[in-house]
Amino acid sequence: MKRTAFILAILCCFLFGGAASASMILEYGGGVHNYTGSVFALSVNGEELKNLPLEPIIFNDRALVPVREVFEALGAKVLYKSATRDIVITYSGKNVTIQIDSNVAYIDGKTTKIPDGVTPMLIAKWGESAKTMVPVRFVSDSVGLLVDFDGKSGKISVSEKEKEKDKDTKTVQNKITGISAKEKDGVVTVTVTASGNITKMSSPSVTASGTLYVDVDNLGYSISNKKEVNLGAVSTVRLGLHENSVRIAIDTENMKKHSVSISGKSIIFMIAADETAEITPDNKNDDEDNEGKTGDEGKDSNKPKPSELSGGKIYVVLDAGHGGTDPGAIGNLMTEEELEVFHKALQSEEPIVDTLEAGTGKTYYEKTIALSVAKKVRDKLEEKGVNVIMTRAGDTYPTLDERPEIANKRGAAMFLSIHLNSTVMPVTAANGIEIYYSESNNGKEYGITSKEMASIIVKKAAKSAGTTQRGVKAGNLLVTRKSVMPANLIEIGFMNNPDELLKLISDSYQEKIADGIAEGILEVLGKIKLP
Ligand SMILES: [Zn+2]
């Protein structure tokens, strides 16, 4: 086959009756084909998608569209598993799995067939890379999206279902009556309040573009469906009706952590742009109960004198993050196949790590790894004759207030909280060790500041572990803010980086990190002078 002949064969593109007709050279199914079908314009939620890598292709009156461009634009999650050639599309709690060149599909786990023998395909424009093309109507119907074909205007439109507001609100008694937002210590709390109690919601999801949402059944709303917030990581709160349920969607920028909980008539979203911000309910209670008491002045005036409290001894407090009912970040190991997909995504020009699913392998908890490393640090320090106090030695949950309180009451000279990092996406390529201190607890009366302590410990830990040193960061975290001695919170690796999780669960890597942290603590102790 002479390839040059085909390049010249890209003939023309003319309009008739709205839909354009094209002749283009396509590679698919192991061969090269001259495609002379109609070319439709494609719009998503009313907006035309320009510069598509490949226009919709019509086979047997069925349109195939590029899966990522169309469905991700609607907020769906698209995962391509190259090992099995599966495409998993998740939208609004429904999911459909289809396979390249196969007419078998699974909708929410139930097997069905794609009609008319038009299967998902890998199709390439001549000389370009292949795109994953999927039957638009089948996928849309499967996950509850609307498709409209307009032969006259030559348009395919995919959109979220129309909101039949009047009909729906008549049958729903409970309605959202207010949305409020406030920011404290880098955490934005959005409270959505209804007229009656809310008992159930879907599990929270985050789209690739950073919209956090939950669906609540038997709920309507009697206020405007959009509220501009523009606080911290939160830009807008939007409400959308789907039959008898409301979707509460929060558009965010640089959201690193979030929690969503129900409290009586309200749903409370806590959103932080800071990976280590504490967004557990304890932090919230602290903010509400101790408003104004946590500033510098309040803290300084009741500062205990370490030398008095400790009887002249130097104590180091180690705080293993989370524990008990609070597992902290959760990480799933990936199977070999999943790891292969992850590594391919890392190498691809357009990384799709953000849309990859978490692994399906064994689950690990931040609380367990943090405690294991804390105990190793304790053992190493005790070998050197250092007095170590642990805020927890088992699977228990001291509150965030109790942790620094233990250090304050004992007149400890140093406080170090050990945590593991994570991002809001299921999978991340971020890796390495970073450390936090609180600017409101950074005085030099101990001969060293919290920031100087942080710089020593993070360097030693990253060097010993042989990993990325992500640096010293200021963060107004409760445990470092409420401690009255040099205090840091170290994040020793990412639970949702599958490669890093593999290392973090190994005893040898934990030993290396613990060695580095212990070395750092010993160096800091050499500089500490009790006031
Ligand atoms: Zn943590």
Short mmCIF file of C-alpha atoms and ligand atoms in Angstrom, two decimals:
data_model
loop_
_atom_site.label_atom_id
_atom_site.label_comp_id
_atom_site.label_asym_id
_atom_site.label_seq_id
_atom_site.Cartn_x
_atom_site.Cartn_y
_atom_site.Cartn_z
CA MET A 1 0.00 0.00 0.00
CA LYS A 2 1.34 3.37 -0.96
CA ARG A 3 0.73 5.68 1.97
CA THR A 4 1.31 8.90 0.03
CA ALA A 5 -1.62 8.06 -2.20
CA PHE A 6 -3.89 8.07 0.81
CA ILE A 7 -2.70 11.42 2.09
CA LEU A 8 -3.70 12.94 -1.25
CA ALA A 9 -7.00 11.16 -0.94
CA ILE A 10 -8.18 13.57 1.77
CA LEU A 11 -10.46 15.12 -0.74
CA CYS A 12 -13.00 17.59 0.36
CA CYS A 13 -15.49 18.60 2.86
CA PHE A 14 -18.81 20.01 1.74
CA LEU A 15 -22.10 20.82 3.37
CA PHE A 16 -25.50 19.49 2.50
CA GLY A 17 -28.62 19.66 4.61
CA GLY A 18 -26.66 20.84 7.61
CA ALA A 19 -24.44 17.85 8.27
CA ALA A 20 -21.14 18.00 6.49
CA SER A 21 -19.93 15.08 4.48
CA ALA A 22 -16.29 14.23 4.53
CA SER A 23 -13.80 11.99 2.99
CA MET A 24 -10.99 11.15 5.32
CA ILE A 25 -8.49 8.40 5.70
CA LEU A 26 -8.90 6.44 8.90
CA GLU A 27 -6.99 3.57 10.37
CA TYR A 28 -8.98 1.06 12.39
CA GLY A 29 -9.53 -2.65 12.77
CA GLY A 30 -6.01 -3.30 11.46
CA GLY A 31 -6.68 -1.63 8.10
CA VAL A 32 -6.76 1.74 6.36
CA HIS A 33 -10.16 2.96 5.23
CA ASN A 34 -11.57 5.82 3.23
CA TYR A 35 -14.39 7.25 5.35
CA THR A 36 -17.01 9.13 3.39
CA GLY A 37 -19.80 9.46 5.97
CA SER A 38 -21.42 12.49 7.50
CA VAL A 39 -19.55 14.67 9.92
CA PHE A 40 -21.60 16.09 12.76
CA ALA A 41 -20.76 18.92 15.05
CA LEU A 42 -20.68 17.90 18.68
CA SER A 43 -21.87 19.92 21.63
CA VAL A 44 -21.81 19.20 25.32
CA ASN A 45 -24.26 20.96 27.65
CA GLY A 46 -24.98 23.41 24.85
CA GLU A 47 -21.37 24.27 24.10
CA GLU A 48 -19.84 23.18 20.83
CA LEU A 49 -16.61 21.23 21.21
CA LYS A 50 -14.05 22.75 18.89
CA ASN A 51 -10.79 21.21 17.69
CA LEU A 52 -11.81 17.66 18.40
CA PRO A 53 -8.98 15.20 17.76
CA LEU A 54 -11.48 13.20 15.73
CA GLU A 55 -15.00 14.24 14.70
CA PRO A 56 -17.93 11.90 15.38
CA ILE A 57 -17.81 8.89 13.05
CA ILE A 58 -21.09 7.34 11.89
CA PHE A 59 -21.31 3.59 11.37
CA ASN A 60 -24.69 1.90 10.82
CA ASP A 61 -26.41 5.16 11.82
CA ARG A 62 -24.64 5.01 15.16
CA ALA A 63 -22.26 7.78 16.13
CA LEU A 64 -18.92 7.10 17.73
CA VAL A 65 -17.39 10.00 19.65
CA PRO A 66 -14.03 10.51 21.36
CA VAL A 67 -14.71 9.32 24.89
CA ARG A 68 -12.56 11.66 26.97
CA GLU A 69 -13.43 14.86 25.16
CA VAL A 70 -17.17 14.25 25.43
CA PHE A 71 -17.74 12.54 28.75
CA GLU A 72 -15.06 14.23 30.82
CA ALA A 73 -16.49 17.55 29.67
CA LEU A 74 -19.72 16.47 31.37
CA GLY A 75 -17.93 15.64 34.59
CA ALA A 76 -17.86 11.88 34.07
CA LYS A 77 -14.83 9.87 35.08
CA VAL A 78 -13.24 7.94 32.23
CA LEU A 79 -10.74 5.18 32.89
CA TYR A 80 -9.01 3.21 30.16
CA LYS A 81 -7.43 -0.05 31.26
CA SER A 82 -4.97 -0.88 28.52
CA ALA A 83 -4.30 -4.40 29.79
CA THR A 84 -7.90 -5.48 29.21
CA ARG A 85 -8.87 -2.70 26.76
CA ASP A 86 -11.75 -1.89 29.10
CA ILE A 87 -13.20 1.60 29.24
CA VAL A 88 -14.99 2.44 32.45
CA ILE A 89 -17.22 5.53 32.43
CA THR A 90 -18.67 6.68 35.72
CA TYR A 91 -21.20 9.45 36.00
CA SER A 92 -23.61 10.39 38.73
CA GLY A 93 -23.17 7.11 40.59
CA LYS A 94 -23.80 4.94 37.52
CA ASN A 95 -21.09 3.17 35.65
CA VAL A 96 -20.70 1.40 32.36
CA THR A 97 -17.80 -0.79 31.31
CA ILE A 98 -17.27 -1.36 27.60
CA GLN A 99 -14.43 -2.91 25.70
CA ILE A 100 -12.63 -2.07 22.47
CA ASP A 101 -14.02 -4.20 19.59
CA SER A 102 -16.56 -5.92 21.83
CA ASN A 103 -20.32 -5.50 21.94
CA VAL A 104 -20.54 -6.79 25.50
CA ALA A 105 -21.15 -4.10 28.10
CA TYR A 106 -21.64 -4.02 31.84
CA ILE A 107 -24.00 -1.42 33.24
CA ASP A 108 -23.69 -1.20 37.01
CA GLY A 109 -22.33 -4.74 36.91
CA LYS A 110 -25.15 -6.20 34.75
CA THR A 111 -24.21 -7.67 31.38
CA THR A 112 -25.88 -6.31 28.27
CA LYS A 113 -25.16 -5.88 24.54
CA ILE A 114 -24.42 -2.77 22.56
CA PRO A 115 -26.99 -2.68 19.68
CA ASP A 116 -26.33 -2.72 15.93
CA GLY A 117 -22.89 -4.28 16.22
CA VAL A 118 -21.23 -0.89 16.64
CA THR A 119 -18.55 -1.41 19.26
CA PRO A 120 -16.09 0.93 20.93
CA MET A 121 -13.08 1.26 18.62
CA LEU A 122 -9.61 2.67 18.43
CA ILE A 123 -9.65 4.93 15.38
CA ALA A 124 -6.84 7.09 14.07
CA LYS A 125 -6.81 9.81 11.48
CA TRP A 126 -4.16 8.93 8.96
CA GLY A 127 -0.76 9.46 10.53
CA GLU A 128 -2.15 10.54 13.89
CA SER A 129 -2.45 8.66 17.15
CA ALA A 130 -5.51 6.51 17.79
CA LYS A 131 -8.44 7.83 19.80
CA THR A 132 -10.83 5.76 21.84
CA MET A 133 -14.22 6.20 20.17
CA VAL A 134 -17.40 5.01 21.86
CA PRO A 135 -21.07 4.76 20.78
CA VAL A 136 -22.45 8.01 22.14
CA ARG A 137 -26.07 7.02 22.56
CA PHE A 138 -25.35 3.73 24.27
CA VAL A 139 -22.93 5.24 26.77
CA SER A 140 -25.14 8.25 27.46
CA ASP A 141 -28.24 6.12 28.02
CA SER A 142 -26.25 3.84 30.31
CA VAL A 143 -25.18 6.59 32.66
CA GLY A 144 -28.28 8.76 32.43
CA LEU A 145 -27.18 11.52 30.03
CA LEU A 146 -29.35 12.91 27.24
CA VAL A 147 -28.37 12.66 23.57
CA ASP A 148 -29.99 14.59 20.79
CA PHE A 149 -29.34 14.07 17.07
CA ASP A 150 -30.28 16.92 14.83
CA GLY A 151 -29.78 15.90 11.21
CA LYS A 152 -30.92 19.33 9.98
CA SER A 153 -28.34 21.35 11.82
CA GLY A 154 -25.85 18.49 11.74
CA LYS A 155 -25.45 18.43 15.46
CA ILE A 156 -25.04 15.81 18.14
CA SER A 157 -25.72 17.19 21.60
CA VAL A 158 -24.96 15.43 24.85
CA SER A 159 -26.23 17.00 28.02
CA GLU A 160 -27.22 16.47 31.59
CA LYS A 161 -30.92 15.71 32.03
CA GLU A 162 -33.23 18.69 31.95
CA LYS A 163 -34.34 19.76 35.37
CA GLU A 164 -38.09 19.50 35.63
CA LYS A 165 -38.12 21.83 38.55
CA ASP A 166 -41.83 22.48 38.94
CA LYS A 167 -42.88 18.86 38.80
CA ASP A 168 -40.16 17.76 41.16
CA THR A 169 -40.49 20.36 43.83
CA LYS A 170 -44.21 19.60 44.18
CA THR A 171 -43.54 16.08 45.35
CA VAL A 172 -40.61 16.93 47.59
CA GLN A 173 -41.31 18.29 51.06
CA ASN A 174 -37.77 18.83 52.29
CA LYS A 175 -36.05 21.76 50.62
CA ILE A 176 -32.70 23.47 50.85
CA THR A 177 -33.30 26.90 52.35
CA GLY A 178 -29.80 28.27 52.80
CA ILE A 179 -26.14 28.04 51.88
CA SER A 180 -23.48 29.66 54.02
CA ALA A 181 -19.69 29.62 53.88
CA LYS A 182 -16.89 30.67 56.18
CA GLU A 183 -13.14 30.29 56.21
CA LYS A 184 -10.90 29.54 59.16
CA ASP A 185 -7.27 28.39 59.22
CA GLY A 186 -7.30 27.66 55.52
CA VAL A 187 -10.40 25.47 55.78
CA VAL A 188 -13.59 26.62 54.07
CA THR A 189 -16.75 25.26 55.64
CA VAL A 190 -19.82 25.31 53.39
CA THR A 191 -23.06 24.56 55.21
CA VAL A 192 -26.10 23.66 53.12
CA THR A 193 -29.21 23.71 55.29
CA ALA A 194 -32.63 22.22 54.54
CA SER A 195 -36.06 22.74 56.09
CA GLY A 196 -36.09 19.20 57.49
CA ASN A 197 -33.59 16.60 58.63
CA ILE A 198 -31.26 15.06 56.07
CA THR A 199 -30.59 11.41 56.75
CA LYS A 200 -28.76 10.13 53.69
CA MET A 201 -26.53 11.28 50.86
CA SER A 202 -24.43 9.65 48.15
CA SER A 203 -20.74 9.25 48.86
CA PRO A 204 -18.92 12.41 47.80
CA SER A 205 -17.27 12.46 44.36
CA VAL A 206 -14.77 14.81 42.75
CA THR A 207 -14.68 15.43 39.00
CA ALA A 208 -11.44 15.79 37.07
CA SER A 209 -11.98 19.54 37.00
CA GLY A 210 -12.24 19.72 40.79
CA THR A 211 -15.99 19.85 41.44
CA LEU A 212 -16.93 18.13 44.68
CA TYR A 213 -20.50 16.87 44.74
CA VAL A 214 -23.02 14.74 46.59
CA ASP A 215 -26.55 13.70 45.62
CA VAL A 216 -29.33 13.77 48.18
CA ASP A 217 -32.63 11.98 47.54
CA ASN A 218 -36.05 13.42 48.43
CA LEU A 219 -34.75 16.93 48.51
CA GLY A 220 -35.56 20.08 46.58
CA TYR A 221 -34.58 23.71 46.97
CA SER A 222 -36.34 27.01 47.40
CA ILE A 223 -33.34 29.31 46.89
CA SER A 224 -31.23 30.35 43.93
CA ASN A 225 -29.38 27.41 42.42
CA LYS A 226 -26.04 29.18 42.39
CA LYS A 227 -24.04 30.91 45.07
CA GLU A 228 -20.69 32.58 44.50
CA VAL A 229 -18.47 31.91 47.49
CA ASN A 230 -14.92 32.81 46.42
CA LEU A 231 -13.35 31.84 49.72
CA GLY A 232 -10.12 29.84 49.89
CA ALA A 233 -10.37 26.83 47.59
CA VAL A 234 -14.11 27.27 46.98
CA SER A 235 -15.45 29.32 44.09
CA THR A 236 -19.12 28.42 43.59
CA VAL A 237 -21.82 26.25 45.11
CA ARG A 238 -24.40 24.98 42.62
CA LEU A 239 -27.63 23.04 43.11
CA GLY A 240 -29.17 20.84 40.44
CA LEU A 241 -32.38 18.83 40.46
CA HIS A 242 -32.38 15.26 39.16
CA GLU A 243 -35.89 13.88 39.49
CA ASN A 244 -36.43 13.80 43.27
CA SER A 245 -32.86 14.42 44.26
CA VAL A 246 -30.61 17.42 44.50
CA ARG A 247 -27.01 17.45 43.47
CA ILE A 248 -24.96 19.83 45.58
CA ALA A 249 -21.84 20.69 43.58
CA ILE A 250 -18.97 22.77 44.87
CA ASP A 251 -16.54 24.13 42.30
CA THR A 252 -13.07 24.31 43.77
CA GLU A 253 -9.58 25.35 42.85
CA ASN A 254 -6.53 23.59 44.23
CA MET A 255 -8.62 21.59 46.66
CA LYS A 256 -6.31 19.20 48.48
CA LYS A 257 -8.55 17.83 51.19
CA HIS A 258 -12.24 17.62 51.85
CA SER A 259 -14.80 16.05 54.12
CA VAL A 260 -18.57 15.93 53.81
CA SER A 261 -20.84 15.11 56.71
CA ILE A 262 -24.50 15.32 57.67
CA SER A 263 -25.52 17.13 60.82
CA GLY A 264 -29.27 17.31 61.44
CA LYS A 265 -30.78 19.55 58.77
CA SER A 266 -27.40 20.41 57.27
CA ILE A 267 -24.73 18.98 55.06
CA ILE A 268 -21.32 20.30 55.98
CA PHE A 269 -18.53 20.44 53.43
CA MET A 270 -15.03 21.18 54.71
CA ILE A 271 -12.54 22.01 52.00
CA ALA A 272 -8.86 22.90 52.26
CA ALA A 273 -6.22 23.90 49.75
CA ASP A 274 -3.62 22.75 52.27
CA GLU A 275 -2.79 19.05 52.23
CA THR A 276 -2.25 18.91 55.96
CA ALA A 277 -5.10 21.09 57.14
CA GLU A 278 -7.07 19.18 59.70
CA ILE A 279 -10.64 18.89 58.50
CA THR A 280 -11.94 16.34 60.97
CA PRO A 281 -15.02 17.23 63.03
CA ASP A 282 -12.70 17.84 66.00
CA ASN A 283 -11.12 20.75 64.25
CA LYS A 284 -14.57 22.12 63.52
CA ASN A 285 -15.57 21.86 67.17
CA ASP A 286 -12.38 23.55 68.17
CA ASP A 287 -13.12 26.41 65.84
CA GLU A 288 -16.63 26.78 67.13
CA ASP A 289 -16.01 26.25 70.82
CA ASN A 290 -12.73 28.05 71.27
CA GLU A 291 -13.23 30.92 68.88
CA GLY A 292 -10.60 33.56 69.58
CA LYS A 293 -8.76 31.56 72.21
CA THR A 294 -6.31 30.01 69.82
CA GLY A 295 -4.43 33.13 68.77
CA ASP A 296 -0.90 34.01 69.85
CA GLU A 297 -1.80 36.05 72.91
CA GLY A 298 -4.11 33.46 74.40
CA LYS A 299 -1.48 30.81 73.94
CA ASP A 300 1.46 32.83 75.29
CA SER A 301 -0.27 33.90 78.49
CA ASN A 302 -0.84 30.35 79.73
CA LYS A 303 2.40 28.95 78.42
CA PRO A 304 3.76 26.40 80.88
CA LYS A 305 7.42 26.58 81.77
CA PRO A 306 8.97 23.38 80.45
CA SER A 307 11.78 23.35 83.02
CA GLU A 308 9.27 23.54 85.88
CA LEU A 309 6.89 20.95 84.45
CA SER A 310 9.52 18.49 83.32
CA GLY A 311 11.69 18.58 86.42
CA GLY A 312 14.63 19.68 84.32
CA LYS A 313 14.30 16.67 82.02
CA ILE A 314 14.06 16.95 78.26
CA TYR A 315 11.07 15.16 76.75
CA VAL A 316 10.27 14.57 73.09
CA VAL A 317 6.61 13.99 72.23
CA LEU A 318 5.84 11.83 69.21
CA ASP A 319 2.30 11.97 67.86
CA ALA A 320 1.20 9.26 65.44
CA GLY A 321 -1.57 10.90 63.41
CA HIS A 322 -5.21 9.76 63.51
CA GLY A 323 -6.02 6.37 65.12
CA GLY A 324 -9.04 4.48 66.39
CA THR A 325 -12.17 5.50 64.52
CA ASP A 326 -10.15 7.95 62.40
CA PRO A 327 -8.15 5.97 59.84
CA GLY A 328 -6.64 9.05 58.17
CA ALA A 329 -5.84 8.72 54.47
CA ILE A 330 -6.64 5.40 52.85
CA GLY A 331 -4.46 3.78 50.20
CA ASN A 332 -5.09 0.76 48.02
CA LEU A 333 -2.28 -1.27 46.54
CA MET A 334 -2.49 -1.73 42.79
CA THR A 335 -2.39 -5.07 41.06
CA GLU A 336 0.39 -5.58 38.51
CA GLU A 337 -2.03 -4.78 35.69
CA GLU A 338 -3.20 -1.60 37.38
CA LEU A 339 0.38 -0.55 38.07
CA GLU A 340 1.16 -1.02 34.39
CA VAL A 341 -1.69 1.33 33.46
CA PHE A 342 -0.48 3.83 36.07
CA HIS A 343 3.08 3.79 34.75
CA LYS A 344 1.88 4.21 31.18
CA ALA A 345 -0.20 7.18 32.27
CA LEU A 346 2.89 8.74 33.85
CA GLN A 347 4.77 8.44 30.59
CA SER A 348 1.99 9.62 28.32
CA GLU A 349 2.10 13.15 27.00
CA GLU A 350 -1.23 13.99 28.52
CA PRO A 351 -1.06 12.40 31.94
CA ILE A 352 -4.32 10.74 32.85
CA VAL A 353 -3.27 9.98 36.42
CA ASP A 354 -6.06 12.20 37.67
CA THR A 355 -8.69 9.98 36.14
CA LEU A 356 -7.18 6.64 37.12
CA GLU A 357 -9.00 4.66 39.75
CA ALA A 358 -7.50 3.69 43.05
CA GLY A 359 -6.04 0.20 43.15
CA THR A 360 -8.16 -2.84 43.85
CA GLY A 361 -5.49 -4.50 46.02
CA LYS A 362 -5.17 -4.55 49.79
CA THR A 363 -6.23 -1.45 51.72
CA TYR A 364 -3.89 0.37 54.10
CA TYR A 365 -4.57 3.14 56.58
CA GLU A 366 -2.53 6.22 57.40
CA LYS A 367 -3.09 5.64 61.13
CA THR A 368 -1.37 2.23 61.01
CA ILE A 369 1.72 3.31 59.06
CA ALA A 370 2.09 6.51 61.11
CA LEU A 371 2.03 4.53 64.36
CA SER A 372 4.49 1.96 63.06
CA VAL A 373 6.98 4.68 62.05
CA ALA A 374 6.43 6.62 65.31
CA LYS A 375 7.27 3.51 67.32
CA LYS A 376 10.44 2.95 65.32
CA VAL A 377 11.49 6.56 65.96
CA ARG A 378 10.73 6.11 69.67
CA ASP A 379 12.87 2.96 69.88
CA LYS A 380 15.79 4.62 68.12
CA LEU A 381 15.62 7.68 70.39
CA GLU A 382 15.31 5.61 73.56
CA GLU A 383 18.42 3.69 72.54
CA LYS A 384 20.21 7.03 72.68
CA GLY A 385 18.79 7.78 76.11
CA VAL A 386 16.12 10.28 75.02
CA ASN A 387 12.88 10.48 77.05
CA VAL A 388 10.04 9.91 74.60
CA ILE A 389 6.32 10.34 75.22
CA MET A 390 3.83 8.93 72.70
CA THR A 391 0.41 10.56 72.37
CA ARG A 392 -0.86 7.11 71.45
CA ALA A 393 0.85 3.73 71.47
CA GLY A 394 -2.07 1.73 70.09
CA ASP A 395 -5.09 2.10 67.82
CA THR A 396 -6.76 4.83 69.84
CA TYR A 397 -7.87 8.36 69.00
CA PRO A 398 -6.67 11.15 71.26
CA THR A 399 -8.45 14.31 70.07
CA LEU A 400 -6.55 17.02 68.26
CA ASP A 401 -6.69 19.13 71.43
CA GLU A 402 -5.40 16.35 73.64
CA ARG A 403 -2.28 15.71 71.55
CA PRO A 404 -0.49 19.05 72.02
CA GLU A 405 -1.93 19.18 75.53
CA ILE A 406 0.05 16.05 76.44
CA ALA A 407 3.24 17.81 75.34
CA ASN A 408 2.33 21.10 77.04
CA LYS A 409 1.47 19.48 80.36
CA ARG A 410 4.68 17.48 80.48
CA GLY A 411 6.81 20.48 79.62
CA ALA A 412 8.15 18.70 76.55
CA ALA A 413 10.97 20.31 74.59
CA MET A 414 9.82 19.11 71.18
CA PHE A 415 6.62 17.91 69.51
CA LEU A 416 6.53 15.95 66.26
CA SER A 417 3.35 14.68 64.64
CA ILE A 418 3.79 11.95 62.02
CA HIS A 419 1.30 11.74 59.14
CA LEU A 420 0.95 10.46 55.59
CA ASN A 421 -0.09 12.63 52.70
CA SER A 422 -2.81 12.25 50.06
CA THR A 423 -4.46 14.29 47.34
CA VAL A 424 -8.17 14.46 46.50
CA MET A 425 -7.78 12.44 43.31
CA PRO A 426 -7.89 8.65 43.63
CA VAL A 427 -4.30 8.35 42.39
CA THR A 428 -1.38 10.75 42.39
CA ALA A 429 2.18 10.85 41.11
CA ALA A 430 3.18 13.26 43.90
CA ASN A 431 5.78 11.74 46.21
CA GLY A 432 8.24 12.48 48.96
CA ILE A 433 8.40 14.03 52.41
CA GLU A 434 7.28 17.48 53.52
CA ILE A 435 6.98 19.12 56.90
CA TYR A 436 4.79 21.81 58.47
CA TYR A 437 5.15 24.30 61.28
CA SER A 438 2.80 26.96 62.59
CA GLU A 439 3.83 30.59 62.28
CA SER A 440 2.00 31.40 65.50
CA ASN A 441 4.30 28.95 67.34
CA ASN A 442 7.70 29.86 65.96
CA GLY A 443 9.46 31.72 68.79
CA LYS A 444 13.12 31.20 69.58
CA GLU A 445 13.02 30.85 73.38
CA TYR A 446 13.99 27.17 73.16
CA GLY A 447 17.16 28.02 71.27
CA ILE A 448 15.55 26.89 68.04
CA THR A 449 12.36 27.82 66.15
CA SER A 450 9.75 25.41 64.85
CA LYS A 451 10.79 26.38 61.33
CA GLU A 452 14.47 25.62 61.99
CA MET A 453 13.49 22.32 63.57
CA ALA A 454 11.40 21.49 60.49
CA SER A 455 14.23 22.21 58.12
CA ILE A 456 16.61 19.87 59.99
CA ILE A 457 14.13 17.00 60.29
CA VAL A 458 12.78 17.04 56.73
CA LYS A 459 16.29 17.05 55.24
CA LYS A 460 17.47 14.15 57.37
CA ALA A 461 14.29 12.13 56.77
CA ALA A 462 14.27 12.60 52.99
CA LYS A 463 17.98 11.88 52.71
CA SER A 464 17.78 8.73 54.79
CA ALA A 465 14.74 7.50 52.83
CA GLY A 466 16.29 8.47 49.50
CA THR A 467 13.15 10.30 48.41
CA THR A 468 12.04 13.74 47.26
CA GLN A 469 12.43 16.49 49.84
CA ARG A 470 9.30 18.59 49.38
CA GLY A 471 10.35 21.25 51.82
CA VAL A 472 9.22 23.18 54.88
CA LYS A 473 5.75 24.71 54.75
CA ALA A 474 3.88 27.07 57.02
CA GLY A 475 0.44 25.76 57.91
CA ASN A 476 -1.83 26.72 60.74
CA LEU A 477 -2.42 23.15 61.86
CA LEU A 478 -4.03 22.64 65.22
CA VAL A 479 -1.44 20.31 66.75
CA THR A 480 1.56 22.52 65.90
CA ARG A 481 -0.33 25.73 66.70
CA LYS A 482 -1.45 24.60 70.15
CA SER A 483 1.90 23.15 71.18
CA VAL A 484 3.99 25.67 73.12
CA MET A 485 7.41 24.22 72.24
CA PRO A 486 9.05 23.77 68.81
CA ALA A 487 6.50 21.64 66.97
CA ASN A 488 6.24 20.12 63.50
CA LEU A 489 3.95 17.88 61.51
CA ILE A 490 5.77 15.67 59.01
CA GLU A 491 4.08 14.01 56.01
CA ILE A 492 6.22 11.00 55.16
CA GLY A 493 4.71 10.01 51.81
CA PHE A 494 1.54 9.79 49.72
CA MET A 495 -0.99 7.06 50.49
CA ASN A 496 -2.56 7.48 47.02
CA ASN A 497 0.68 7.21 45.07
CA PRO A 498 0.68 3.46 44.33
CA ASP A 499 4.47 3.26 44.00
CA GLU A 500 5.09 5.19 47.19
CA LEU A 501 2.48 3.20 49.12
CA LEU A 502 4.32 0.00 48.20
CA LYS A 503 7.44 1.44 49.83
CA LEU A 504 5.64 2.93 52.82
CA ILE A 505 4.19 -0.40 53.92
CA SER A 506 7.60 -2.07 53.91
CA ASP A 507 9.51 -2.43 57.15
CA SER A 508 12.82 -1.51 55.51
CA TYR A 509 11.53 1.80 54.14
CA GLN A 510 9.85 2.67 57.44
CA GLU A 511 13.21 1.98 59.15
CA LYS A 512 14.96 4.39 56.79
CA ILE A 513 12.43 7.15 57.43
CA ALA A 514 12.57 6.52 61.19
CA ASP A 515 16.38 6.63 61.10
CA GLY A 516 16.29 10.02 59.39
CA ILE A 517 13.63 11.46 61.72
CA ALA A 518 15.51 10.21 64.81
CA GLU A 519 18.78 11.69 63.51
CA GLY A 520 17.01 15.01 62.92
CA ILE A 521 15.48 14.99 66.39
CA LEU A 522 18.88 14.30 67.97
CA GLU A 523 20.38 17.23 66.07
CA VAL A 524 17.52 19.50 67.18
CA LEU A 525 17.91 18.33 70.80
CA GLY A 526 21.57 19.40 70.62
CA LYS A 527 20.38 22.96 69.97
CA ILE A 528 17.53 23.10 72.47
CA LYS A 529 17.96 25.15 75.63
CA LEU A 530 15.05 25.13 78.04
CA PRO A 531 14.00 28.67 78.94
ZN ZN B 1 -2.98 12.80 58.50
#
